[in-house]
Short mmCIF file of C-alpha atoms and ligand atoms in Angstrom, two decimals:
data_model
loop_
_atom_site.label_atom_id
_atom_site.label_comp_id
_atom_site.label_asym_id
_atom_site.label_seq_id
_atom_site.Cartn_x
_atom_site.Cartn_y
_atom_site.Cartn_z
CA UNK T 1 263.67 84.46 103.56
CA UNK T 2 259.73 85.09 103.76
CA UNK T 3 258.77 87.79 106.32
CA UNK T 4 257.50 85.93 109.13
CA UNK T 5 260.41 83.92 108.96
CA UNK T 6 262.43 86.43 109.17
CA UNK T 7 260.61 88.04 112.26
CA UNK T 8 260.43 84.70 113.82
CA UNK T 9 264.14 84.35 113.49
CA UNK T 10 264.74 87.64 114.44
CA UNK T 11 263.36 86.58 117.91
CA UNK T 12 265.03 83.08 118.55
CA UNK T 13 268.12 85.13 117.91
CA UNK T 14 267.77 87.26 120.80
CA UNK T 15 266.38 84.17 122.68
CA UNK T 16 268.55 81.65 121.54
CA UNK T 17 265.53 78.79 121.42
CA UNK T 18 267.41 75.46 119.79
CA UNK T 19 264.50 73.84 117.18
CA UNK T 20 266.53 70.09 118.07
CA UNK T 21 263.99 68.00 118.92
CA UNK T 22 264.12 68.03 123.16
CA UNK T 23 266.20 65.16 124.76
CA UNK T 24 262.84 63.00 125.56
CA UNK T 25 261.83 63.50 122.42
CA UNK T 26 265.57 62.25 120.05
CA UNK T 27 265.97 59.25 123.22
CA UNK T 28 262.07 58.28 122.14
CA UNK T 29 263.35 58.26 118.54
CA UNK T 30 263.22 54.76 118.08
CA UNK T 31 259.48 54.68 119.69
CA UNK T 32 256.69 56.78 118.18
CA UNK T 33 256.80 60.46 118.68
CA UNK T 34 253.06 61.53 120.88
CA UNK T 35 250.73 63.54 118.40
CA UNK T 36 247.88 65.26 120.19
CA UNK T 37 244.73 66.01 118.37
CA UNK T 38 242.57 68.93 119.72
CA UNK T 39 239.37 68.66 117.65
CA UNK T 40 237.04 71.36 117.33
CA UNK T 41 234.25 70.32 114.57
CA UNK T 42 233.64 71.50 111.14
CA UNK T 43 233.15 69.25 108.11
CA UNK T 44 235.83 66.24 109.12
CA UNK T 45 232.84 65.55 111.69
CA UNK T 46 229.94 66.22 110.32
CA UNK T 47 227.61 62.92 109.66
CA UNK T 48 224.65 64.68 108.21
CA UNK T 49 222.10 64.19 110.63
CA UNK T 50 223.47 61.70 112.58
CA UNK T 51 225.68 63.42 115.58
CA UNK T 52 229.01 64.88 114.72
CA UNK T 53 231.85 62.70 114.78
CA UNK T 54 234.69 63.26 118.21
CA UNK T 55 238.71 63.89 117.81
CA UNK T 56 238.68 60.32 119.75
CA UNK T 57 236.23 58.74 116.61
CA UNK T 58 238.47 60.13 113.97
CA UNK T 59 241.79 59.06 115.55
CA UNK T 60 239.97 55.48 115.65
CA UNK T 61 238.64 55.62 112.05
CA UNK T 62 241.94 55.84 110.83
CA UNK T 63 243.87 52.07 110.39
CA UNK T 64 247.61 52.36 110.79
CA UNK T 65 247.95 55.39 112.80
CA UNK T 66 249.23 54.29 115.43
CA UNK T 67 252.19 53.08 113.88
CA UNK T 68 253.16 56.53 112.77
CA UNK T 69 252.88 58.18 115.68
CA UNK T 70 251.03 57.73 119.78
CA UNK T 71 247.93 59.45 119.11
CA UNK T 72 246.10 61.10 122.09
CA UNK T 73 243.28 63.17 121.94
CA UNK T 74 240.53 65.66 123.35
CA UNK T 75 237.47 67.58 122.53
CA UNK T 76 237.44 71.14 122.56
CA UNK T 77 234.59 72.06 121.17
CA UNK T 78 232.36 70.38 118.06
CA UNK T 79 230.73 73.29 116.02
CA UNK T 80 230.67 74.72 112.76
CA UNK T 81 233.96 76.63 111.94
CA UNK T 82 231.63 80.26 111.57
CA UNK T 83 230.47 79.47 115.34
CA UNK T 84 234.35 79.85 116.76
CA UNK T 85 235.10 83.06 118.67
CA UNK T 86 238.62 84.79 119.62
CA UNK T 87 237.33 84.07 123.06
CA UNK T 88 237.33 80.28 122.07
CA UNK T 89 240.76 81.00 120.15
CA UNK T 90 242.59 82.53 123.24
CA UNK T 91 241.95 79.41 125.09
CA UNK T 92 242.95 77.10 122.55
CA UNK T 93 246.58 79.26 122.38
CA UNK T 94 246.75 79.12 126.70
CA UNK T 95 245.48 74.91 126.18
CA UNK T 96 248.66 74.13 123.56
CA UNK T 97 250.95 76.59 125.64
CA UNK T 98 250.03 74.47 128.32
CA UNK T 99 250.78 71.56 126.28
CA UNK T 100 254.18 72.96 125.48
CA UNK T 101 254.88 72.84 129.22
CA UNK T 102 254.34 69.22 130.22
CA UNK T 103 257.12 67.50 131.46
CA UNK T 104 256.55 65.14 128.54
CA UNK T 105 255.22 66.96 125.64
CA UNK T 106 253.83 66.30 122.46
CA UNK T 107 255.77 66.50 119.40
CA UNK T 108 253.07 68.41 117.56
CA UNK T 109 249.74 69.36 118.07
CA UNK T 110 246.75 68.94 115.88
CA UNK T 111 243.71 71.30 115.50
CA UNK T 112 240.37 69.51 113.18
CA UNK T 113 238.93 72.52 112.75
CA UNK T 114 236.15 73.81 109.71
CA UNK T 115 236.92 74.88 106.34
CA UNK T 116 235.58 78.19 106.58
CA UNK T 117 237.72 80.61 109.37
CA UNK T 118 240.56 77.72 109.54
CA UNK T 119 242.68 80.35 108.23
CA UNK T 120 242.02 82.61 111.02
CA UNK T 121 242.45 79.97 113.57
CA UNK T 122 245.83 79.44 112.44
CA UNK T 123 247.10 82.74 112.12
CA UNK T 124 245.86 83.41 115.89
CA UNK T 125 247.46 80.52 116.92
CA UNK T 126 251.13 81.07 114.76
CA UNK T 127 250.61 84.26 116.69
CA UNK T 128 250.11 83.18 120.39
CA UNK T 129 251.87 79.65 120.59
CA UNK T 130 255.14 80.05 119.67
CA UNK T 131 258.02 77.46 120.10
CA UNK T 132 259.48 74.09 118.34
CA UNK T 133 256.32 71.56 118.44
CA UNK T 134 254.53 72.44 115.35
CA UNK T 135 250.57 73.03 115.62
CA UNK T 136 249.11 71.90 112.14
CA UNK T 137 245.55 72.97 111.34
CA UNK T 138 243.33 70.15 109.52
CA UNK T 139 240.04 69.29 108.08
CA UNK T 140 237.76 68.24 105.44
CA UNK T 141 235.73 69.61 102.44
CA UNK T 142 233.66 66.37 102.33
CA UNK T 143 231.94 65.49 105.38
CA UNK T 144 232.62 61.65 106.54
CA UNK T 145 229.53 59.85 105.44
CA UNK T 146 229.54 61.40 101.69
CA UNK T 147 231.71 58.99 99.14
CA UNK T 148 235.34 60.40 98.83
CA UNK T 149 235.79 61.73 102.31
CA UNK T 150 239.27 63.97 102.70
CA UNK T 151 238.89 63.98 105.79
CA UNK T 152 241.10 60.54 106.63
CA UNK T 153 243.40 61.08 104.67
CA UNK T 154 244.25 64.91 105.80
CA UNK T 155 244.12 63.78 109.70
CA UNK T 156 247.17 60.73 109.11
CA UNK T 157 249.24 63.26 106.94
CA UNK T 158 248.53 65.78 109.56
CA UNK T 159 250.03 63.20 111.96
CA UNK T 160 253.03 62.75 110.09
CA UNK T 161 253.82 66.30 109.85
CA UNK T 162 253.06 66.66 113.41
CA UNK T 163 255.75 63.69 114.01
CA UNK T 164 258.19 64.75 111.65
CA UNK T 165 261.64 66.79 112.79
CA UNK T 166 261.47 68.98 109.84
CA UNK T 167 258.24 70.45 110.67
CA UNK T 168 259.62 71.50 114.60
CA UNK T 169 260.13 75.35 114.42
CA UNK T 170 257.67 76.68 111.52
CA UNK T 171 254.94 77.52 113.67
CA UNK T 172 251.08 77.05 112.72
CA UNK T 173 250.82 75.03 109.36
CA UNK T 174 247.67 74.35 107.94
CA UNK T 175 247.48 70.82 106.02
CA UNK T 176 245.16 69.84 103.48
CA UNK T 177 244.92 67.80 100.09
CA UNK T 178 247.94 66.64 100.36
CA UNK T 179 249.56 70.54 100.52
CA UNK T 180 251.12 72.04 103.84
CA UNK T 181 250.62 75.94 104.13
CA UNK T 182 252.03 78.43 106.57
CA UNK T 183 249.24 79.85 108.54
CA UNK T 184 250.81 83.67 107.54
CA UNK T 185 250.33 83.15 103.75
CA UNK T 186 247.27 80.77 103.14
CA UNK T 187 243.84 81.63 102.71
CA UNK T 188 240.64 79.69 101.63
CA UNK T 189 239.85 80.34 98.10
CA UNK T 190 237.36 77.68 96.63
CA UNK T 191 234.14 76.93 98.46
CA UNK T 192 233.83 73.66 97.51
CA UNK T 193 236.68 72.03 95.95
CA UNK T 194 239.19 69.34 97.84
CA UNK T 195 242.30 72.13 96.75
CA UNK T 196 240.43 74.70 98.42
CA UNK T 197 243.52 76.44 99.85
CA UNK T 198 246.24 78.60 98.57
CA UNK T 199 248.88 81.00 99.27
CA UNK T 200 248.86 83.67 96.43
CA UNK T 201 251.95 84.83 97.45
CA UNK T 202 254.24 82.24 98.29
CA UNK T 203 252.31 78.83 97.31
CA UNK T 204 252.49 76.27 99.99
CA UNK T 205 255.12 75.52 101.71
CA UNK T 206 255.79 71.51 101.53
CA UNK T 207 253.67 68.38 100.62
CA UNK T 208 253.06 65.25 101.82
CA UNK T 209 253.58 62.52 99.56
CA UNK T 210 253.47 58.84 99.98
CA UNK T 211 257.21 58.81 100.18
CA UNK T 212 257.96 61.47 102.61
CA UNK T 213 257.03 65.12 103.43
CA UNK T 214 258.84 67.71 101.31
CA UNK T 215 259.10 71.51 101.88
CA UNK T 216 261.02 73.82 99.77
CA UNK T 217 262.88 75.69 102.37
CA UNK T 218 264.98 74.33 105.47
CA UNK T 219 262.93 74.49 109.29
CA UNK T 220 265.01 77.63 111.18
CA UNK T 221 268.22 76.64 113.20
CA UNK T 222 266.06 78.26 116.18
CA UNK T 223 262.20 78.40 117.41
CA UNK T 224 260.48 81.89 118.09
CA UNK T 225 258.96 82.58 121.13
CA UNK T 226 255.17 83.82 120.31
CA UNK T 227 254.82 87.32 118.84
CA UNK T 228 252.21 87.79 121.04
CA UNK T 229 251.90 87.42 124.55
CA UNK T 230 248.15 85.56 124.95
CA UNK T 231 248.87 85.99 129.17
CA UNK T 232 248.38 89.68 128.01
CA UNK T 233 244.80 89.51 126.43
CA UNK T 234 241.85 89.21 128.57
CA UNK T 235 239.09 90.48 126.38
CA UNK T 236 238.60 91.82 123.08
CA UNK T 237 237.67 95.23 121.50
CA UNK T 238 235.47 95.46 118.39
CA UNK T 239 237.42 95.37 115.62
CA UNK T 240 235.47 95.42 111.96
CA UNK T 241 235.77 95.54 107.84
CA UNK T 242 234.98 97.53 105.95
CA UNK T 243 234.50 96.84 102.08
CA UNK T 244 235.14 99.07 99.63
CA UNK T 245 233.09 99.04 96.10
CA UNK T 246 231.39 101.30 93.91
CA UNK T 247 229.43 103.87 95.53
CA UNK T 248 229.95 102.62 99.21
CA UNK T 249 228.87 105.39 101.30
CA UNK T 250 229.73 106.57 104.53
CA UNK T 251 227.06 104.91 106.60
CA UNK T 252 229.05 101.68 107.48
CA UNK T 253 232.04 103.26 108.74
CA UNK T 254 230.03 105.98 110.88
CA UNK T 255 227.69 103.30 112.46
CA UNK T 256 230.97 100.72 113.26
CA UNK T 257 232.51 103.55 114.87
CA UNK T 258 229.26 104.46 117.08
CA UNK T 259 229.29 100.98 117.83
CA UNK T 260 231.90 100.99 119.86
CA UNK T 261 235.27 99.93 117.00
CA UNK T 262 238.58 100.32 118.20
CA UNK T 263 239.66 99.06 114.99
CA UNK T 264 238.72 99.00 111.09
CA UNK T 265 240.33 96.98 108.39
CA UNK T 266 239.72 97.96 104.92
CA UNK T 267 238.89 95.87 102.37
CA UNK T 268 239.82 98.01 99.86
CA UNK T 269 239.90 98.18 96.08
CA UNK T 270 243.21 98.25 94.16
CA UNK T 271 246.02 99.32 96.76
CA UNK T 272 243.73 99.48 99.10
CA UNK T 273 241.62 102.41 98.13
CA UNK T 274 238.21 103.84 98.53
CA UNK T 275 235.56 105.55 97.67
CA UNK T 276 236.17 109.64 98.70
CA UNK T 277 232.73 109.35 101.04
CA UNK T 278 234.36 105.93 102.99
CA UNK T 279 237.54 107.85 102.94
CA UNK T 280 236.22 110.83 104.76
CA UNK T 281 234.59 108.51 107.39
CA UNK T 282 237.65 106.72 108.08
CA UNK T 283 239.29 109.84 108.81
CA UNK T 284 236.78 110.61 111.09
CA UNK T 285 237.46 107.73 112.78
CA UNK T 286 241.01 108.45 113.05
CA UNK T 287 240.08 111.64 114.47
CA UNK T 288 237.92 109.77 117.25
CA UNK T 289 241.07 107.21 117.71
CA UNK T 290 240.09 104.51 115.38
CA UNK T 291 242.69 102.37 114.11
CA UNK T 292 242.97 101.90 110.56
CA UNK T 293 244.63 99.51 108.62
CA UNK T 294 244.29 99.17 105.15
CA UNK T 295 244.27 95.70 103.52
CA UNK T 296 242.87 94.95 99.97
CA UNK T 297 240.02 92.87 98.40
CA UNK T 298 241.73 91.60 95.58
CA UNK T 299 243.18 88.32 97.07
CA UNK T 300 246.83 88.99 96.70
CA UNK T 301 249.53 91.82 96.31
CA UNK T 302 250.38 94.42 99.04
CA UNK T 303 249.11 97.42 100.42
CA UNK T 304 251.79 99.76 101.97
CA UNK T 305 251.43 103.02 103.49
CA UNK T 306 247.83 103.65 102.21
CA UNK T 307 247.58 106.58 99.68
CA UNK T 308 244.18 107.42 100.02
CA UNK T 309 243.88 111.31 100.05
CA UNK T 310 240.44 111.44 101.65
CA UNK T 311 242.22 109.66 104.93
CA UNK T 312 245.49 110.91 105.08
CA UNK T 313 244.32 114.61 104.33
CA UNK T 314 246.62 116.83 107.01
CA UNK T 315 247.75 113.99 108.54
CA UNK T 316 251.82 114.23 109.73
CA UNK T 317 254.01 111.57 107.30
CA UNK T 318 254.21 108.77 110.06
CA UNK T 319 250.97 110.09 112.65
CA UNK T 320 250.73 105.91 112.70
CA UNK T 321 247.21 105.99 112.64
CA UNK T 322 246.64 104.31 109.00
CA UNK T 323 248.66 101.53 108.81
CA UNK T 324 249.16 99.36 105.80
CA UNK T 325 248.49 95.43 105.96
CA UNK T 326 251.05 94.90 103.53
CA UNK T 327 250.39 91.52 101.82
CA UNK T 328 247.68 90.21 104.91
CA UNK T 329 244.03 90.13 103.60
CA UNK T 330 241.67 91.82 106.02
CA UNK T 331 240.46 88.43 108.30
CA UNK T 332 244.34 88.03 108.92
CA UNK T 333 245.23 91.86 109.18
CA UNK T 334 241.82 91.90 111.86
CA UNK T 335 243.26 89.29 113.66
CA UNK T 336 246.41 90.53 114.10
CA UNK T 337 245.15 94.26 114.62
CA UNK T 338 242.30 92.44 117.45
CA UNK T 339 245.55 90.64 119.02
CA UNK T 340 247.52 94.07 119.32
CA UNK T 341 244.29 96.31 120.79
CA UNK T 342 243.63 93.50 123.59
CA UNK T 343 247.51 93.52 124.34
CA UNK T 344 247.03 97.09 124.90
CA UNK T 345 249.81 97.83 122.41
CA UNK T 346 249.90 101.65 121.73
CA UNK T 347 249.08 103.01 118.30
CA UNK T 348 252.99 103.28 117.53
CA UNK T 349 253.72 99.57 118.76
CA UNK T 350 250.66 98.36 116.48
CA UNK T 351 251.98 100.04 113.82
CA UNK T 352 255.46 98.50 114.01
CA UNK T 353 253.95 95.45 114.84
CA UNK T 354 252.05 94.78 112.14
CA UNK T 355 255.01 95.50 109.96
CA UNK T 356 256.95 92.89 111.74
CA UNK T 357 254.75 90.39 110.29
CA UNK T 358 254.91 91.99 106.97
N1 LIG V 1 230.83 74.65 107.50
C1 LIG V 1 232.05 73.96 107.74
C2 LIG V 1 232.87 74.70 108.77
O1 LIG V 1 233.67 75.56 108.45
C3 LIG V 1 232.81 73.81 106.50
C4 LIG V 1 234.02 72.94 106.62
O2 LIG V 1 234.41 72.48 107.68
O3 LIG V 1 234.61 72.71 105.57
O4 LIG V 1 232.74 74.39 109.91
#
């Protein structure tokens, strides 16, 4: 069993959450299941110069839809994927909590959302949301007017793993080219290709082929709450990373930290290392009562508890204040460390909660 599922089950076990589908929603088996798209913007609605396609103009584009699933929709936004804040994100997680709550709810919700920081999106949201309906993250690498749009196609089988009873329980998934992901493990690793997305780890997760969607493991008998509480965060501190390479000097990490960080992620080389002049500043950080949490740059592999003698130097065997990312590369390790600061989680509780996820 992968880690998150493991710390997602560990939860519905103390809650006892059921994944069965709700009562309204096994008596409406016979009818279609309701399938609400949230769109945001990115690439499945850009039209060049012409004005970027809404959630309620992709729904229509699409023939057939409707007989997979009811369809509603709304507009949440319609920017470029780099232009979405955690702001933005924490009331997208209250909006499908909300969802969640309806005496009728949707069987799944769908975010269109760009390319670029999907990733992010849906490891905030497997974060905050929580519970049975699954929330799938979709968009395209070709915008809708160019010849060979992916768009389409990725928004109906985005539907049909929002409809489907096997996908109730998983959390955030993020569909595209045919391939679901977890949010946990997938990351964007192609700028420009239509299989832009993979999980270097694990691979993804299912896929959605013409005769039915497939994953490799069974849903969980139960659904996890959210691992964090998004009631709980009203703003957010400045969180940063850091890079590690060749002769990287000090200067980033002391200016970060004078700007205010209450967290740094490092991107660092090999098992998360750095150079001794970046080490020395972290510690200094540390000392001022900086975070750290050591992720990697090499796109896959884990860091544990970092080894870096420059940071650790006289530091007690579990002080908690460098904490490793384990297999989370540094956008998902700052999003998770960003969550924990603006719950107001203490330095011990980030710590073990950032291993949870590990
Ligand atoms: N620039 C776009 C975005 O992330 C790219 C995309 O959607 O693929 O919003």
């Amino acid at each position: 069993m992968r880690p998150t599922t493991r710390a997602r089950a560990f939860v519905a076990a103390i809650l006892s959450v059921s994944c069965a589908p709700p009562a309204s929603f096994a008596q409406q088996a016979s009818v279609r299941p309701r399938v609400h798209v949230i769109a945001t913007g990115g690439t499945i609605s850009n039209m060049g110069n012409d004005p970027r396609r809404t959630g309620a103009e992709l729904v229509a584009g699409i023939p057939g839809l409707d007989q997979v699933a009811e369809v509603t929709s709304e507009q949440f936004s319609n920017v470029a994927s780099g232009a979405v804040t955690q702001e933005m994100l924490r009331d997208l997680a209250t909006k499908i909590r909300g969802l969640q709550k309806e005496a009728n709810p949707p069987a799944g919700v769908i975010v269109t959302h760009g390319t670029d920081t999907m990733e992010e999106t849906a490891f905030f949201l497997d974060l905050t949301v929580g519970g049975c309906a699954p929330v799938i993250l979709t968009g395209a690498m070709r915008q809708a007017n160019w010849a060979g749009a992916d768009g389409p196609a990725n928004l109906l089988n985005s539907v049909r793993l929002a409809a489907s009873p096997d996908a109730r329980g998983r959390g955030a998934m993020l569909l595209m080219n045919d391939e679901v992901f977890l949010a946990r493990e997938v990351t964007k690793s192609n700028t420009t290709r239509l299989n832009a997305f993979s999980a270097p780890e694990a691979g993804p997760a299912g896929v959605t082929d013409p005769d039915g969607i497939f994953f490799r493991a069974p849903p969980p008998a139960t659904c996890a709450p959210p691992l964090v509480d998004i009631d709980r965060v009203e703003s957010f501190a400045r969180v940063d990373i850091v890079y590690s390479y060749i002769s990287a000097d000090s200067a980033l990490v002391d200016a970060l930290v004078d700007a205010g960080a209450r967290g740094l992620v490092v991107a660092g080389v090999g098992r998360g290392g750095t150079t001794p002049s970046q080490g020395r500043a972290l510690r200094r950080a540390v000392d001022r009562g900086v975070i750290v949490v050591v992720s990697n740059r090499t796109g896959g592999g884990r860091v544990g508890r970092p080894t870096n003698p420059e940071i650790l130097r006289d530091l007690p065997v579990g002080a908690g204040a460098t904490i490793g990312a384990g297999d989370l590369n540094p956008q998902k390790a700052r999003m998770l460390l960003s969550l924990a600061l603006a719950s107001g989680l203490k330095p011990a509780d980030i710590a073990t909660l950032i291993t949870s996820v590990q």
